[in-house]
XYZ file of C-alpha atoms in Angstrom:
690
model
C -94.562 193.240 54.415
C -94.792 189.715 55.804
C -95.774 191.038 59.247
C -98.578 193.112 57.702
C -100.274 189.990 56.353
C -103.256 188.528 58.166
C -103.159 185.183 59.919
C -105.220 183.519 57.186
C -102.916 184.846 54.451
C -99.842 183.627 56.303
C -101.292 180.143 56.810
C -102.520 179.934 53.204
C -99.128 181.102 51.932
C -97.360 178.443 53.982
C -99.728 175.764 52.679
C -99.202 176.930 49.084
C -95.439 176.583 49.475
C -95.897 173.078 50.893
C -98.258 172.168 48.038
C -95.679 173.345 45.487
C -92.981 171.243 47.171
C -95.294 168.229 47.251
C -96.159 168.744 43.570
C -92.462 168.872 42.639
C -91.728 165.745 44.664
C -94.757 163.993 43.172
C -93.714 164.921 39.637
C -90.211 163.549 40.154
C -91.625 160.404 41.745
C -94.203 159.974 38.963
C -91.523 160.279 36.290
C -89.426 157.605 38.009
C -92.421 155.345 38.583
C -93.413 155.757 34.924
C -89.968 154.630 33.785
C -90.044 151.722 36.234
C -93.555 150.823 35.039
C -92.432 150.779 31.400
C -89.515 148.562 32.353
C -91.856 146.262 34.253
C -94.205 146.184 31.253
C -91.301 145.194 29.039
C -90.267 142.502 31.500
C -93.735 141.274 32.458
C -95.668 141.628 29.182
C -93.002 141.210 26.503
C -89.852 139.425 27.612
C -91.202 137.143 30.377
C -93.932 135.624 28.130
C -91.320 135.104 25.398
C -89.121 133.259 27.889
C -92.153 131.250 28.968
C -92.919 130.404 25.333
C -89.330 129.251 24.855
C -89.774 126.972 27.858
C -93.121 125.766 26.448
C -91.420 124.955 23.139
C -88.792 122.952 25.003
C -91.514 121.148 26.954
C -93.516 120.431 23.776
C -90.393 119.182 22.002
C -89.545 116.901 24.917
C -93.155 115.654 25.037
C -93.040 114.817 21.319
C -89.668 113.098 21.800
C -91.101 111.108 24.710
C -94.074 110.078 22.548
C -91.698 108.802 19.887
C -89.706 106.900 22.517
C -92.956 105.325 23.675
C -93.874 104.534 20.068
C -90.501 102.879 19.481
C -90.864 100.845 22.672
C -94.409 99.831 21.698
C -93.294 98.684 18.221
C -90.209 96.775 19.401
C -89.594 93.629 17.384
C -89.339 91.463 20.501
C -92.284 92.899 22.479
C -96.040 92.827 22.219
C -97.971 95.641 20.536
C -101.269 97.258 21.574
C -103.046 99.257 18.864
C -104.910 101.385 21.459
C -101.607 102.410 23.048
C -100.217 103.427 19.633
C -103.285 105.579 18.944
C -102.847 107.327 22.302
C -99.149 107.904 21.564
C -99.974 109.424 18.154
C -102.528 111.720 19.824
C -99.978 112.878 22.414
C -97.419 113.508 19.667
C -99.904 115.567 17.657
C -100.879 117.629 20.718
C -97.221 118.309 21.530
C -96.579 119.503 17.939
C -99.645 121.762 18.036
C -98.481 123.266 21.342
C -95.017 123.856 19.810
C -96.497 125.585 16.746
C -98.795 127.723 18.952
C -95.835 128.859 21.066
C -93.823 129.723 17.922
C -96.686 131.789 16.473
C -97.153 133.559 19.830
C -93.490 134.600 19.886
C -93.354 135.709 16.223
C -96.827 137.224 15.734
C -98.286 137.577 19.244
C -101.398 135.881 20.576
C -102.613 133.756 23.458
C -101.085 130.586 24.780
C -103.491 129.085 27.272
C -104.229 131.838 29.796
C -101.137 133.903 28.887
C -101.301 136.878 26.500
C -98.047 137.061 24.506
C -96.800 140.054 22.515
C -94.712 139.557 19.393
C -91.018 139.877 20.085
C -89.293 143.046 18.890
C -85.849 141.436 19.018
C -84.886 140.542 15.411
C -82.181 138.085 16.477
C -84.648 136.245 18.689
C -87.273 136.189 15.916
C -84.773 134.772 13.382
C -83.655 132.099 15.838
C -87.249 131.079 16.593
C -87.987 130.856 12.841
C -84.949 128.590 12.393
C -86.155 126.384 15.253
C -89.617 126.191 13.634
C -88.089 125.262 10.249
C -85.935 122.578 11.884
C -88.974 121.264 13.749
C -91.077 121.058 10.581
C -88.394 119.881 8.142
C -86.337 117.518 10.297
C -88.075 116.621 13.543
C -91.565 115.953 12.213
C -90.230 114.297 9.043
C -88.081 111.910 11.095
C -90.970 111.305 13.456
C -93.357 110.438 10.609
C -90.715 108.190 9.070
C -90.205 106.467 12.410
C -93.960 105.968 12.866
C -94.275 104.611 9.285
C -91.418 102.200 9.937
C -93.009 101.252 13.231
C -96.345 100.539 11.542
C -94.537 98.510 8.873
C -92.763 96.644 11.661
C -96.123 95.907 13.297
C -97.533 94.522 10.023
C -94.434 92.375 9.449
C -94.592 91.202 13.030
C -98.197 90.088 12.567
C -97.240 88.147 9.411
C -94.245 86.596 11.172
C -96.359 85.573 14.142
C -98.862 83.897 11.804
C -96.042 81.983 10.130
C -94.683 81.097 13.552
C -98.032 79.536 14.432
C -97.937 77.475 11.221
C -94.342 76.473 12.000
C -95.369 75.301 15.458
C -98.092 73.129 13.958
C -95.709 71.534 11.438
C -93.046 71.015 14.105
C -95.634 69.442 16.384
C -96.644 66.951 13.703
C -92.996 66.112 12.981
C -92.334 65.582 16.686
C -95.313 63.233 16.924
C -93.987 61.227 13.974
C -90.505 61.085 15.597
C -92.048 59.748 18.803
C -93.921 57.137 16.798
C -90.701 56.077 15.005
C -88.989 55.727 18.381
C -91.861 53.602 19.678
C -91.785 51.382 16.544
C -88.032 50.833 16.846
C -88.310 50.063 20.559
C -91.159 47.631 19.854
C -89.156 45.826 17.206
C -86.178 45.494 19.581
C -88.396 43.992 22.284
C -89.945 41.614 19.737
C -86.549 40.383 18.526
C -85.376 39.908 22.100
C -88.431 37.806 22.917
C -87.987 35.673 19.802
C -84.333 35.025 20.608
C -85.210 33.749 24.116
C -82.535 35.813 25.806
C -82.458 36.298 29.514
C -83.359 39.604 31.120
C -79.803 41.017 31.265
C -79.140 40.245 27.622
C -82.436 41.784 26.611
C -81.601 44.937 28.585
C -78.214 45.288 26.912
C -79.819 44.668 23.529
C -82.468 47.285 24.167
C -79.952 49.910 25.351
C -77.172 49.345 22.807
C -78.958 48.655 19.555
C -77.781 51.415 17.175
C -81.144 51.661 15.506
C -82.762 52.770 18.751
C -80.002 55.289 19.285
C -80.574 56.711 15.818
C -84.294 57.084 16.455
C -83.526 58.969 19.656
C -80.952 61.140 17.873
C -83.462 61.839 15.135
C -85.990 63.100 17.646
C -83.286 65.164 19.407
C -82.235 66.783 16.099
C -85.826 67.823 15.462
C -86.030 69.348 18.962
C -82.760 71.243 18.377
C -84.139 72.800 15.183
C -87.169 74.044 17.095
C -84.893 75.556 19.772
C -82.873 77.339 17.082
C -86.090 78.752 15.608
C -86.936 80.190 19.040
C -83.460 81.776 19.178
C -84.081 83.311 15.743
C -87.302 84.851 17.046
C -85.445 86.421 20.004
C -82.641 88.084 17.983
C -82.592 91.297 15.950
C -78.857 91.302 15.145
C -78.176 90.149 11.537
C -74.766 88.695 12.522
C -76.249 86.614 15.304
C -78.999 85.576 12.904
C -76.418 84.268 10.372
C -74.709 82.192 13.091
C -78.023 80.702 14.207
C -78.959 79.891 10.592
C -75.659 78.035 10.181
C -76.451 75.947 13.262
C -79.959 75.361 11.919
C -78.613 74.124 8.529
C -76.200 71.792 10.357
C -79.066 70.323 12.399
C -81.088 69.830 9.177
C -78.188 67.945 7.561
C -77.793 65.873 10.723
C -81.504 65.016 10.608
C -81.268 63.930 6.933
C -78.192 61.796 7.757
C -79.967 60.006 10.607
C -83.091 59.372 8.545
C -80.969 57.910 5.687
C -79.053 55.618 8.086
C -82.267 54.209 9.545
C -83.740 53.616 6.105
C -80.589 52.510 4.123
C -77.925 51.684 6.750
C -74.256 52.723 6.902
C -71.690 53.922 9.442
C -72.481 56.249 12.419
C -69.735 57.252 14.834
C -67.638 54.182 13.887
C -70.455 51.697 14.289
C -72.175 49.834 11.472
C -75.869 50.525 11.081
C -78.085 47.774 9.733
C -81.035 49.219 7.775
C -84.461 48.313 9.055
C -86.642 45.966 7.115
C -89.754 46.853 9.089
C -92.124 48.439 6.575
C -93.915 50.380 9.308
C -90.656 51.981 10.431
C -89.697 52.733 6.807
C -93.108 54.335 6.191
C -92.870 56.356 9.405
C -89.365 57.537 8.459
C -90.636 58.638 5.045
C -93.540 60.466 6.636
C -91.160 62.091 9.106
C -88.834 63.223 6.290
C -91.782 64.717 4.417
C -92.890 66.569 7.557
C -89.323 67.760 8.114
C -89.134 69.086 4.551
C -92.404 70.936 5.132
C -90.932 72.245 8.398
C -87.849 73.511 6.499
C -90.036 75.273 3.929
C -92.103 76.959 6.650
C -88.896 77.947 8.473
C -87.491 79.471 5.280
C -90.682 81.508 4.802
C -90.568 82.496 8.482
C -86.916 83.550 8.171
C -87.693 85.799 5.220
C -90.456 87.520 7.232
C -88.182 87.811 10.248
C -85.382 89.294 8.119
C -87.792 91.855 6.686
C -88.921 92.715 10.211
C -85.303 93.133 11.327
C -84.644 95.433 8.366
C -87.718 97.478 9.315
C -86.501 97.551 12.920
C -83.081 98.803 11.802
C -84.729 101.464 9.618
C -86.945 102.565 12.526
C -83.879 102.764 14.778
C -82.093 104.874 12.150
C -85.131 107.165 11.913
C -85.152 107.424 15.697
C -81.473 108.371 15.673
C -82.236 111.101 13.129
C -85.124 112.228 15.334
C -82.799 112.373 18.341
C -80.309 114.419 16.333
C -83.035 116.854 15.247
C -84.224 117.071 18.842
C -80.715 117.886 20.033
C -80.322 120.609 17.379
C -83.715 122.129 18.200
C -82.936 121.915 21.922
C -79.664 123.786 21.417
C -81.448 126.504 19.450
C -84.156 126.766 22.107
C -81.460 127.174 24.752
C -80.142 130.123 22.731
C -83.726 131.478 22.531
C -83.976 131.252 26.321
C -80.598 132.971 26.671
C -81.674 135.835 24.373
C -85.004 136.232 26.215
C -83.157 136.193 29.536
C -80.716 138.839 28.273
C -83.621 141.066 27.159
C -85.257 140.633 30.563
C -81.949 141.481 32.266
C -81.591 144.682 30.174
C -85.175 145.725 30.953
C -84.660 144.922 34.609
C -81.416 146.959 34.647
C -83.205 149.919 33.036
C -85.927 149.712 35.691
C -83.381 149.571 38.485
C -81.531 152.609 37.073
C -84.840 154.488 36.899
C -85.541 153.525 40.493
C -82.140 154.821 41.626
C -82.611 158.093 39.721
C -86.126 158.554 41.126
C -84.950 157.855 44.655
C -82.120 160.400 44.255
C -84.452 163.156 42.988
C -87.043 162.377 45.666
C -84.382 162.602 48.394
C -83.093 165.930 47.022
C -86.579 167.433 46.768
C -87.489 166.116 50.203
C -84.389 167.695 51.779
C -85.101 171.016 50.040
C -88.750 170.852 51.079
C -87.826 170.096 54.670
C -85.380 173.060 54.845
C -87.836 175.438 53.200
C -90.717 174.161 55.333
C -88.722 174.618 58.531
C -87.835 178.191 57.555
C -91.440 179.067 56.741
C -92.618 177.345 59.900
C -90.292 179.375 62.101
C -91.350 182.669 60.466
C -95.045 181.827 60.635
C -94.763 180.646 64.220
C -93.037 183.835 65.375
C -95.555 186.086 63.623
C -98.562 184.205 65.015
C -97.655 182.986 68.475
C -96.579 186.329 70.012
C -99.974 188.131 69.751
C -101.856 184.928 70.454
C -99.891 184.330 73.670
C -101.050 187.714 75.017
C -104.641 186.870 74.231
C -104.196 183.494 75.856
C -103.054 185.182 79.071
C -106.225 187.302 79.012
C -108.346 184.256 78.413
C -106.588 182.389 81.193
C -107.985 184.712 83.905
C -111.534 184.216 82.694
C -110.911 180.522 82.354
C -109.781 180.384 85.993
C -112.992 182.069 87.157
C -115.021 179.711 84.982
C -113.079 176.834 86.453
C -113.858 178.013 90.043
C -117.566 178.318 89.282
C -117.465 174.968 87.600
C -115.920 173.452 90.712
C -118.763 174.850 92.842
C -121.359 173.464 90.462
C -119.547 170.171 90.353
C -119.332 169.849 94.147
C -122.997 170.737 94.617
C -124.052 168.387 91.880
C -121.828 165.641 93.253
C -123.325 165.962 96.777
C -126.842 165.954 95.419
C -126.120 163.039 93.106
C -124.470 161.045 95.903
C -127.423 161.568 98.282
C -129.952 160.791 95.592
C -128.010 157.659 94.531
C -127.784 156.393 98.121
C -131.451 157.085 98.782
C -132.478 155.511 95.476
C -130.322 152.451 96.202
C -131.890 152.069 99.664
C -135.368 152.426 98.214
C -134.509 149.929 95.462
C -133.284 147.393 98.007
C -136.373 147.980 100.189
C -138.690 147.605 97.196
C -136.884 144.436 96.078
C -137.136 142.959 99.598
C -140.818 143.852 99.757
C -141.415 142.304 96.335
C -139.729 139.117 97.491
C -141.792 139.151 100.730
C -144.972 139.700 98.740
C -144.113 136.850 96.376
C -143.261 134.578 99.334
C -146.460 135.489 101.176
C -148.532 134.873 98.065
C -146.803 131.565 97.530
C -147.376 130.598 101.208
C -151.058 131.516 100.926
C -151.362 129.470 97.743
C -149.593 126.489 99.331
C -151.793 126.818 102.444
C -154.929 126.803 100.294
C -153.712 123.728 98.459
C -152.797 121.991 101.749
C -156.237 122.821 103.178
C -157.889 121.370 100.090
C -155.739 118.249 100.343
C -156.546 117.904 104.065
C -160.264 118.195 103.313
C -159.918 115.554 100.595
C -157.972 113.327 103.011
C -160.776 113.690 105.610
C -163.325 112.689 103.024
C -161.169 109.713 101.993
C -160.768 108.650 105.659
C -164.540 108.838 106.182
C -165.075 106.733 103.086
C -162.461 104.250 104.401
C -164.267 104.051 107.727
C -167.555 103.270 105.941
C -165.834 100.652 103.779
C -164.267 99.071 106.871
C -167.694 98.820 108.548
C -169.107 97.199 105.410
C -166.186 94.729 105.376
C -166.792 93.915 109.061
C -170.435 93.111 108.338
C -169.433 90.976 105.355
C -166.935 88.978 107.447
C -169.620 88.371 110.108
C -171.934 87.093 107.360
C -169.138 84.771 106.169
C -168.757 83.493 109.748
C -172.518 82.741 109.990
C -172.394 80.915 106.649
C -169.436 78.846 107.869
C -171.357 77.853 111.028
C -174.356 76.719 108.981
C -172.076 74.787 106.599
C -170.479 73.031 109.591
C -173.899 71.894 110.725
C -174.664 70.489 107.277
C -171.328 68.667 107.162
C -172.039 67.175 110.564
C -175.368 65.845 109.236
C -173.530 64.354 106.216
C -171.068 62.673 108.592
C -173.917 61.104 110.573
C -175.540 59.876 107.338
C -172.246 58.294 106.281
C -171.941 56.571 109.650
C -175.493 55.159 109.380
C -174.783 54.022 105.820
C -171.655 52.230 106.995
C -173.649 50.378 109.679
C -176.306 49.363 107.150
C -173.597 48.102 104.810
C -172.118 45.959 107.602
C -175.531 44.494 108.403
C -176.124 43.773 104.728
C -172.760 42.013 104.491
C -173.594 39.876 107.507
C -176.982 38.914 106.004
C -175.359 38.110 102.683
C -172.853 35.834 104.427
C -175.685 34.027 106.064
C -177.449 33.555 102.722
C -174.404 31.774 101.288
C -173.939 31.635 97.548
C -177.260 33.290 96.923
C -176.146 36.383 98.740
C -172.690 36.848 97.109
C -173.880 39.477 94.672
C -175.604 41.378 97.419
C -172.417 41.119 99.516
C -170.417 42.783 96.715
C -172.917 45.633 96.491
C -172.873 46.005 100.261
C -169.061 46.208 100.184
C -169.148 48.984 97.582
C -171.783 50.876 99.576
C -169.586 50.570 102.613
C -166.588 51.935 100.723
C -168.647 54.882 99.524
C -169.820 55.543 103.077
C -166.238 55.530 104.307
C -165.135 57.929 101.559
C -168.088 60.217 102.400
C -167.080 60.142 106.059
C -163.486 61.021 105.162
C -164.611 63.871 102.923
C -166.952 65.168 105.592
C -164.137 65.051 108.150
C -161.783 66.961 105.817
C -164.451 69.540 104.984
C -165.159 69.964 108.695
C -161.503 70.749 109.314
C -161.443 73.283 106.467
C -164.630 74.962 107.626
C -163.237 75.090 111.160
C -160.140 76.898 109.822
C -162.375 79.278 107.831
C -164.385 80.055 110.956
C -161.236 80.845 112.889
C -159.936 83.087 110.037
C -163.313 84.826 109.864
C -163.207 85.480 113.579
C -159.670 86.917 113.228
C -160.831 89.079 110.316
C -163.718 90.435 112.352
C -161.352 91.311 115.190
C -158.819 93.023 112.847
C -161.517 94.932 110.954
C -162.897 96.277 114.221
C -159.409 97.449 115.216
C -158.884 99.061 111.777
C -162.263 100.787 112.059
C -161.220 102.237 115.413
C -157.912 103.479 113.889
C -159.710 105.047 110.911
C -162.068 106.788 113.324
C -159.051 108.323 115.051
C -157.541 109.369 111.656
C -160.793 111.021 110.593
C -160.896 113.066 113.788
C -157.229 114.111 113.354
C -157.731 115.095 109.687
C -160.727 117.225 110.540
C -158.700 119.000 113.240
C -155.793 119.603 110.766
C -158.259 120.975 108.218
C -159.396 123.550 110.766
C -155.796 124.589 111.438
C -155.026 124.928 107.702
C -158.057 127.170 107.220
C -156.825 129.472 109.982
C -153.291 129.562 108.421
C -154.791 130.429 105.025
C -156.720 133.365 106.475
C -153.578 134.625 108.271
C -151.518 134.374 105.023
C -154.060 136.414 103.091
C -154.007 139.077 105.811
C -150.174 139.138 105.628
C -150.255 139.640 101.842
C -152.680 142.551 102.221
C -150.419 144.280 104.777
C -147.281 143.825 102.632
C -149.096 145.431 99.695
C -149.846 148.413 101.928
C -146.094 148.659 102.718
C -145.318 148.621 98.961
C -147.669 151.549 98.489
C -145.893 153.454 101.261
C -142.475 152.795 99.643
C -143.739 154.140 96.306
C -144.833 157.333 98.067
C -141.347 157.643 99.631
C -139.803 157.284 96.152
C -141.997 160.109 94.869
C -140.891 162.257 97.780
C -137.249 161.523 96.916
C -137.739 162.795 93.377
C -139.029 166.092 94.741
C -135.672 166.702 96.430
C -134.456 168.382 93.225
C -135.056 171.734 94.929
C -131.320 171.901 95.456
C -130.999 172.920 91.798
C -131.196 176.597 92.915
C -127.537 176.467 93.887
C -126.737 174.980 90.513
C -128.660 177.787 88.782
C -126.688 180.453 90.677
C -123.411 178.861 89.657
C -124.650 178.745 86.068
C -125.281 182.519 86.118
C -121.703 183.077 87.261
C -120.495 180.883 84.428
C -122.581 182.902 81.966
C -120.984 186.166 83.144
C -117.494 184.759 82.717
C -118.452 183.465 79.285
C -119.336 187.012 78.172
C -115.933 188.286 79.213
C -114.258 185.420 77.339
C -116.350 186.327 74.270
C -114.960 189.890 74.322
C -111.398 188.507 74.464
C -112.171 186.221 71.542
C -113.400 189.251 69.578
C -110.004 190.844 70.090
C -108.370 187.654 68.840
C -110.590 187.780 65.748
C -109.393 191.283 64.975
C -105.799 190.123 65.244
C -106.465 187.218 62.870
C -107.807 189.563 60.163
C -104.509 191.488 59.935
C -103.237 195.062 60.552
C -106.222 196.645 58.801
C -108.392 196.238 61.880
C -108.258 198.274 65.155
C -109.520 198.085 68.753
C -112.554 200.189 69.742
C -114.767 200.218 72.786
C -118.259 199.069 72.074
C -121.342 200.575 73.616
C -121.706 197.519 75.792
C -119.251 195.870 78.037
C -116.143 194.221 76.661
C -113.981 194.873 73.609
C -114.914 194.788 69.926
C -112.861 195.061 66.708
C -113.162 197.822 64.149
C -111.814 197.942 60.587
C -111.258 201.716 60.506
C -107.961 202.253 62.315
C -104.530 201.731 60.849
C -101.996 200.118 63.154
C -98.419 200.866 62.312
C -97.314 198.283 64.833
C -98.663 194.778 64.113
C -98.342 194.002 67.827
C -100.488 196.946 68.975
C -103.426 194.572 69.378
C -101.562 192.811 72.160
C -101.341 196.086 74.206
C -105.070 196.619 73.779
C -105.794 193.117 74.976
C -103.579 193.578 78.034
C -105.306 196.893 78.857
C -108.655 195.197 78.579
C -107.472 192.436 80.898
C -106.394 195.024 83.537
C -109.788 196.726 83.316
C -111.516 193.405 83.788
C -109.454 192.730 86.898
C -110.410 196.169 88.401
């Protein structure tokens, strides 16, 4: 039954089996991928965001804790406070709490947290734990935080009041210190006055000034006041109530010491085993009274300051206690959030394990189906190959003979075409090179003709310029001769001036002689004659100098005439030479034009040769004959292909002889043997060979 099927049915059946195997494999793979996808959805869209929200809650809790640490540091009793910084800290704390609440709502009810879409958790244990964390955050953490911020604000207010009282205390202490310095100056002045009145020497006065007990008391009084101020500064720097009590005891002792010293100065008594004589200086007594009043005011201000400082310390202790409660709440919430992270991680691990199991199952089923498909495909392939290749091989042998004949004819066509193509290519290349050389020669000849025409024009222009130069040189020669004539005439005039100067000089000498003879009456005339003589001499000198210059000009003019004549002769020679060159250039130009005309004739001849080369296609007759042979072989191959077509359509077709040449297929005969078509093809091949 399988052998009776046609080629198309066999191929389609094989493809259908392969499609079924692929569908089975795809179904198994899709089922596994679906399970893996659901596991990935659980991990990626449910459990991973929950774990992220747990981490966000931890981060928000830590951010709020950090804000409270910053708030505590900003409201420290010993440090400075900036209101702007506190406002920023409160804002950060509020934002952290809002982020915590958003993360809690996202885990319990679903929603968005930033760019992340979170689904509500389906784990009841995780939901209960998150609710407990939220209750702890609202009831303990935020309550402690608000209490700590209230205490911190109270501490800030108390600190402001204490600082104001500290400023007042500084003013009172400053006034008391000024009074103490004045008392010391008054006591020192009185000691110096007593020493001067007693008439003691310098050493005795020095001892008196250094050892008088009253001066020592004044110094001690001032020192006691300074010690009280130092103790006040220590009070400001402490927040420990026990240390504060010790400092207050020292402060009270210094106050008693101050009162003792003031009483000794005013009333006298014993101090460290030495008798103290009270002062009778009313100014010192008044200053001591003023100092005691200022010290009492100082004590009152210190008492008020201490009460404010104690209240601030109590507020600081309360804030620290609130911060400890906040830390405890943070630790509890952090522990719960760690459990939330552990639960979310466990859920992710379970989902991941389910996905991995689905992957292993899918891989197993895919491998099994692939092995089965491979075995079944190989079996079908072998059967199909055996039922198809045997008849086709016989047809191929029949087609091979025709293909050989076609190949032989093709070789003949190829050789003929190759010879013709080679000859045409060589001839075309030679013609191309000849045409290129002729084009270059034509371009060169045209360029030479153009250059020759330009050179001829330039030579003609040079001849005209030389002729103009010759005319200009003749004009210059005539001008130099005119200059020479003018110089000769000027020399004659200068000679006349020289003679006039000589005659004037003689007349001046005669006039001088006559004036000398006239005596005193001729002195004025003698002076005039002397001046005339001087002028005559100067005229003679000028005439002599001018004569020398004119003589030099005459010589230069003569040289110029000689040189201009020589230059004129040279220009005459140049003009003749240029005219001769112009004639030569005209002849060269005519020859170049003739050469260009002849080269153009050669180009025309080459074009005619190229046309003759194209007509050599007459050799295509051989190609046409070979093509006819190929056509005949193609018909025989067509008949063999018809036989192959009958084989492809199955056992319902038979071999019949057509009215024409070759073999054709008929549907009417029943072949009991599916390989009978091969025998018919072989018989047809033998007939074709005969």
